XYZ file of C-alpha atoms in Angstrom:
386
model
C 2.289 21.730 29.301
C 2.851 22.863 26.053
C 6.257 23.412 24.856
C 7.982 24.187 21.428
C 11.069 22.629 19.998
C 12.782 23.288 16.623
C 15.011 21.405 14.185
C 16.126 20.945 10.811
C 14.811 17.696 10.186
C 11.610 15.628 12.100
C 11.192 11.678 11.166
C 7.822 10.589 12.628
C 8.288 6.788 13.212
C 10.984 4.719 14.315
C 10.670 1.904 11.969
C 13.436 0.541 9.181
C 12.618 3.190 7.224
C 12.697 6.150 9.276
C 15.808 4.400 11.200
C 17.742 4.582 7.984
C 16.849 7.913 7.146
C 18.000 9.114 10.762
C 20.957 6.880 9.881
C 21.986 8.067 6.392
C 21.740 11.688 7.196
C 23.472 11.292 10.599
C 26.683 10.162 8.626
C 26.202 12.565 5.486
C 24.767 15.608 6.948
C 26.497 15.749 10.961
C 25.486 19.243 11.345
C 21.975 18.980 10.975
C 19.349 18.703 14.199
C 17.556 15.284 13.277
C 14.646 13.892 15.281
C 13.286 10.961 15.211
C 10.065 10.507 17.181
C 8.313 7.131 17.750
C 5.586 5.691 19.931
C 6.969 2.618 21.004
C 9.768 1.903 23.665
C 12.166 1.475 21.312
C 13.657 1.608 17.457
C 12.560 -0.964 15.269
C 9.733 -2.557 17.066
C 10.060 -6.102 17.348
C 11.156 -7.474 13.456
C 13.710 -9.329 11.791
C 14.400 -8.230 8.294
C 16.424 -10.053 5.660
C 17.893 -9.470 2.429
C 20.285 -10.392 -0.012
C 23.278 -8.889 -1.216
C 21.847 -7.625 -4.507
C 19.029 -5.912 -2.771
C 21.708 -3.071 -1.690
C 23.482 -1.501 -4.410
C 27.451 -1.511 -4.003
C 27.204 2.743 -2.873
C 24.798 1.903 -0.139
C 26.237 -1.212 1.868
C 27.908 1.226 4.386
C 24.187 2.065 5.516
C 23.264 -1.249 6.054
C 26.624 -3.091 6.717
C 26.478 -1.921 10.971
C 23.202 -3.443 10.987
C 23.370 -7.070 10.059
C 23.169 -9.711 12.634
C 23.572 -12.765 11.181
C 24.694 -13.545 7.810
C 25.027 -17.092 5.320
C 26.533 -17.765 1.717
C 23.331 -19.457 0.729
C 20.219 -20.803 1.493
C 17.870 -23.216 0.523
C 14.112 -23.705 -1.152
C 11.748 -26.893 -0.754
C 9.034 -27.602 -2.669
C 7.059 -30.970 -3.238
C 8.503 -31.445 -6.563
C 11.674 -29.672 -6.626
C 14.509 -28.574 -3.863
C 16.899 -26.349 -4.453
C 20.451 -24.522 -3.104
C 20.702 -21.272 -4.188
C 24.568 -19.866 -3.554
C 23.597 -16.562 -2.836
C 24.955 -14.340 0.045
C 21.233 -13.963 2.756
C 21.655 -11.489 5.612
C 19.048 -11.097 8.827
C 18.922 -7.466 10.964
C 17.599 -7.490 14.190
C 15.181 -4.561 15.634
C 17.370 -4.646 18.807
C 20.792 -3.949 16.917
C 19.075 -1.413 15.022
C 17.631 0.351 18.009
C 21.352 -0.183 19.419
C 23.289 1.289 16.456
C 21.086 4.463 15.960
C 20.982 5.508 19.484
C 25.026 5.014 19.559
C 25.061 6.930 16.453
C 22.888 10.227 17.400
C 22.414 12.409 19.939
C 20.458 11.562 22.846
C 18.238 13.964 22.286
C 17.685 13.082 18.813
C 15.384 9.949 19.446
C 12.280 10.532 20.930
C 10.417 7.645 22.182
C 7.161 6.498 23.647
C 5.936 10.198 22.097
C 2.321 9.599 20.786
C 2.002 11.995 17.532
C -1.470 13.979 16.871
C -0.660 15.503 13.604
C 1.873 15.564 10.825
C 2.019 18.742 8.177
C 4.968 19.472 6.288
C 6.380 21.232 8.763
C 5.248 20.801 11.881
C 4.512 17.590 14.464
C 1.992 18.006 17.055
C 2.550 15.516 19.611
C -0.033 14.645 22.577
C 1.884 15.539 25.493
C 1.242 19.644 24.062
C 4.865 19.759 22.669
C 5.413 20.820 18.973
C 8.093 20.467 16.835
C 8.783 22.792 14.199
C 11.045 21.829 11.505
C 12.255 22.799 8.313
C 11.115 19.292 6.853
C 9.074 16.601 8.076
C 8.842 12.933 6.539
C 6.464 10.671 7.905
C 7.247 6.749 8.461
C 4.403 6.095 10.560
C 3.355 2.991 8.179
C 0.671 1.961 5.899
C -1.617 4.975 4.713
C -5.626 4.159 4.112
C -4.980 0.471 2.130
C -8.531 0.706 0.798
C -6.999 2.756 -2.127
C -5.076 -0.589 -2.875
C -6.166 -3.674 -4.488
C -4.463 -6.181 -1.991
C -4.079 -9.474 -1.122
C -1.719 -10.541 2.323
C 1.307 -12.254 2.939
C 0.861 -12.591 7.116
C 3.015 -14.722 9.436
C 3.884 -15.496 12.931
C 7.510 -16.220 14.143
C 9.334 -17.218 16.879
C 12.896 -17.617 17.923
C 13.372 -20.977 19.757
C 15.732 -22.455 21.806
C 16.563 -25.847 21.098
C 17.442 -28.663 23.626
C 20.141 -30.118 21.120
C 21.969 -29.034 18.147
C 19.936 -28.594 14.867
C 21.095 -29.598 11.275
C 20.946 -26.833 9.155
C 23.756 -24.813 8.071
C 22.056 -22.588 5.963
C 17.923 -20.889 5.852
C 15.438 -22.468 4.312
C 13.659 -19.320 2.978
C 10.648 -21.602 1.679
C 9.507 -24.775 2.804
C 5.962 -25.730 1.158
C 6.258 -29.306 1.907
C 3.558 -28.403 4.544
C -0.489 -28.539 4.326
C -1.249 -25.585 2.102
C -4.252 -23.746 4.142
C -5.305 -20.098 3.647
C -3.364 -19.907 0.156
C -0.250 -20.647 -0.277
C 1.922 -21.681 2.925
C 5.477 -22.155 3.776
C 7.843 -22.441 6.234
C 10.800 -19.909 6.697
C 13.858 -20.912 8.776
C 16.870 -19.050 10.176
C 19.745 -21.001 11.772
C 20.948 -18.253 14.331
C 23.314 -20.627 16.550
C 23.932 -24.690 17.115
C 20.553 -24.163 19.220
C 18.869 -21.501 18.277
C 16.275 -20.992 15.464
C 14.037 -18.749 13.593
C 10.761 -20.563 12.475
C 7.812 -18.605 10.733
C 4.725 -20.071 9.478
C 3.912 -17.814 6.372
C 0.741 -17.650 4.590
C -0.143 -15.650 0.927
C -3.728 -15.120 2.083
C -6.721 -13.172 0.630
C -7.771 -11.595 4.286
C -4.751 -10.425 6.869
C -6.382 -12.014 9.459
C -4.218 -14.007 12.156
C -4.957 -17.558 13.585
C -1.797 -16.689 16.431
C -2.794 -20.027 18.403
C -3.389 -22.279 15.062
C -0.240 -20.576 14.005
C 2.125 -21.695 17.017
C 0.864 -24.738 17.110
C 2.111 -25.474 13.407
C 5.569 -23.732 14.433
C 5.518 -26.751 16.776
C 4.556 -29.342 14.646
C 6.835 -28.161 12.240
C 10.217 -28.393 14.468
C 9.078 -31.262 16.160
C 8.566 -33.119 12.738
C 12.354 -31.757 11.781
C 13.463 -33.787 15.227
C 14.296 -29.886 17.018
C 13.125 -29.911 20.469
C 11.782 -26.860 21.905
C 13.277 -26.013 25.268
C 11.623 -22.530 25.220
C 10.074 -19.574 23.007
C 12.585 -16.616 23.304
C 10.478 -14.355 21.212
C 7.322 -13.893 18.921
C 6.915 -11.510 15.723
C 4.222 -11.363 13.788
C 3.173 -9.505 10.595
C 0.660 -8.735 7.849
C 2.777 -7.544 4.454
C 0.023 -6.203 1.860
C 0.737 -7.654 -1.473
C -0.180 -5.292 -4.244
C -2.422 -6.195 -7.639
C -3.169 -2.761 -8.281
C -4.595 0.236 -7.198
C -4.638 4.083 -6.852
C -1.030 5.343 -6.627
C -1.935 8.758 -5.680
C -5.171 8.305 -4.006
C -2.957 6.160 -1.681
C -0.204 8.748 -1.093
C -3.085 11.530 -0.776
C -4.654 9.227 2.015
C -0.798 9.393 4.345
C -1.185 13.498 4.418
C -1.507 16.312 1.780
C 1.561 17.959 1.011
C 3.854 15.327 3.656
C 7.075 13.576 2.915
C 6.603 10.272 3.304
C 9.148 6.743 3.767
C 8.596 3.111 3.856
C 4.986 1.518 3.837
C 3.315 4.815 4.054
C 4.865 6.218 0.655
C 3.803 2.849 -0.982
C 7.484 1.400 -1.068
C 7.239 -2.248 -0.786
C 7.966 -5.102 -3.100
C 4.639 -5.459 -4.568
C 4.973 -9.132 -4.478
C 6.792 -9.828 -1.662
C 5.648 -7.075 0.589
C 9.425 -6.443 1.445
C 10.407 -2.449 1.984
C 14.231 -3.213 3.280
C 15.510 -2.646 -0.360
C 13.438 0.618 -1.345
C 14.118 2.051 2.340
C 18.146 2.092 1.488
C 17.158 3.742 -1.779
C 15.361 6.309 -0.643
C 17.398 7.106 2.306
C 20.442 7.275 0.516
C 18.745 9.506 -1.630
C 17.674 11.737 1.014
C 21.387 12.123 2.191
C 22.432 13.716 -1.205
C 20.327 16.480 -0.518
C 20.947 19.422 0.450
C 17.511 21.432 0.381
C 15.463 19.619 3.599
C 12.623 22.346 3.459
C 9.060 20.247 3.663
C 8.214 21.476 0.294
C 11.602 20.014 -1.246
C 11.289 16.478 0.629
C 7.613 16.342 -0.273
C 8.471 16.420 -4.106
C 11.837 14.241 -3.402
C 9.747 11.166 -1.692
C 6.660 11.449 -4.148
C 8.714 11.481 -7.116
C 10.955 8.693 -6.149
C 7.642 6.474 -4.787
C 5.673 7.120 -8.205
C 8.120 6.175 -10.389
C 8.566 3.231 -8.154
C 5.260 1.970 -7.955
C 4.778 2.867 -11.755
C 8.031 0.664 -13.065
C 6.594 -2.108 -10.909
C 3.500 -3.262 -12.955
C 4.867 -6.747 -14.030
C 5.043 -7.581 -10.324
C 1.187 -6.294 -9.677
C 0.723 -8.485 -12.567
C 2.053 -11.308 -10.985
C 0.800 -10.671 -7.649
C -2.714 -10.703 -9.535
C -1.983 -14.156 -11.205
C -0.991 -15.934 -7.750
C -4.406 -14.174 -5.999
C -7.073 -14.592 -8.752
C -5.750 -16.939 -10.714
C -4.568 -19.771 -8.953
C -6.586 -21.724 -6.755
C -5.286 -21.009 -3.152
C -4.307 -24.614 -2.355
C -2.334 -24.560 -5.451
C -0.796 -21.187 -5.530
C 2.542 -22.708 -4.482
C 3.101 -23.963 -7.965
C 3.770 -20.601 -9.078
C 6.674 -20.535 -7.019
C 7.787 -23.943 -7.367
C 8.081 -23.362 -11.071
C 9.388 -20.019 -10.323
C 12.680 -21.481 -8.227
C 13.972 -23.590 -11.390
C 14.917 -20.516 -13.029
C 17.975 -18.991 -13.298
C 19.331 -17.817 -9.944
C 20.651 -14.264 -11.473
C 17.050 -13.922 -12.279
C 15.669 -14.911 -8.720
C 18.009 -12.446 -7.171
C 16.592 -9.460 -9.788
C 13.470 -10.215 -9.103
C 13.431 -9.680 -5.200
C 15.586 -6.926 -5.814
C 12.274 -5.670 -7.602
C 15.003 -5.319 -10.883
C 13.539 -7.854 -13.306
C 15.262 -7.009 -16.790
C 12.757 -7.175 -19.836
C 14.450 -10.689 -20.595
C 13.742 -12.200 -16.842
C 9.610 -10.941 -17.238
C 9.871 -12.685 -20.625
C 11.321 -15.997 -19.014
C 9.070 -15.832 -16.129
C 5.895 -15.906 -18.294
C 7.069 -17.695 -20.926
C 6.783 -21.632 -21.237
C 3.666 -23.645 -19.478
C 1.969 -21.590 -17.023
C 1.306 -23.172 -13.659
C -2.295 -21.676 -13.870
C -5.119 -21.667 -16.613
C -4.341 -19.323 -19.234
C -7.645 -18.018 -19.801
C -7.653 -17.113 -15.878
C -4.485 -15.813 -15.995
C -5.799 -13.444 -18.636
C -8.983 -12.380 -16.698
C -7.068 -12.088 -13.352
C -4.635 -9.178 -15.181
C -7.127 -7.125 -17.325
C -9.114 -7.319 -13.904
C -6.675 -5.202 -12.049
C -5.956 -2.590 -14.756
């Protein structure tokens, strides 16, 4: 049976980007009727998002602070010829907490779960059950649009939260351990110590293909835990993911492929770090920007989100160049050397890199000295991505 609902802002997709916009609007404009329309059973799906303090502007910390599940005061990186502890904060958000915080903050009617979306325009959402949602403005946050418009490599992973038979020996995360077999590109293991006998271990690859060998990844996680003396009693949860790593592409073509004249956020807007694939810092920035607006019409939201995404894309040619060097100039089994060299640089430079805010001096320092890939091949890769 068909029906029609009306609201001020309809957010299509209840992932990280959509949830942050909803929370920001609920705080800054509590008078607005905001609807979050999600096809899954919960907000956020099954994910863990992590970030550094420098990823988030001081003025925006209020938005992410209630979402943090775990925090540490430093982290480690480990490579065959270099290991290091960086004294920087590191925080993780669990999707379960994101779901709970959003539900508690917003009216019950605002969170519409298990709703399949058939069509989206700047002011309307059509659902499979016949419901039509008419809004002053719509923001589409449903994940990637047509990635064929972009030149990509992939960061893919399988992560498992493990309950251990005895306490582990980690006091802080290891966000890159490349002392593992280098297969399918650049491989590293990522470990987050949640509690004395709980550990999140992720097997990660910078690969030329998005394919995931789930059984193989799980076996390697077990082997890694066994080698570190972490006896696994059971697996509490498993997460898989494939993130785009951008080397170049047609931004306007990509934007249009996600819907003409429709406001967008998150991956659908092309808002992700070109080399890490992470979208949380951009999602926070855009949510904060939207919350400061007074015009929530479809045309105004489209202009705002398109302008923000286009400027962000244009500002990140440096990172796309580094992605091209990683994927096109280095042999797959030698890609780890680029990251090993990077982590010998200044800690502030590393933090600004992850935030997507590298200075001109940072960029010069990253590219100076003896490069870990042949210069001729690097130049060819960069030219090929223009």
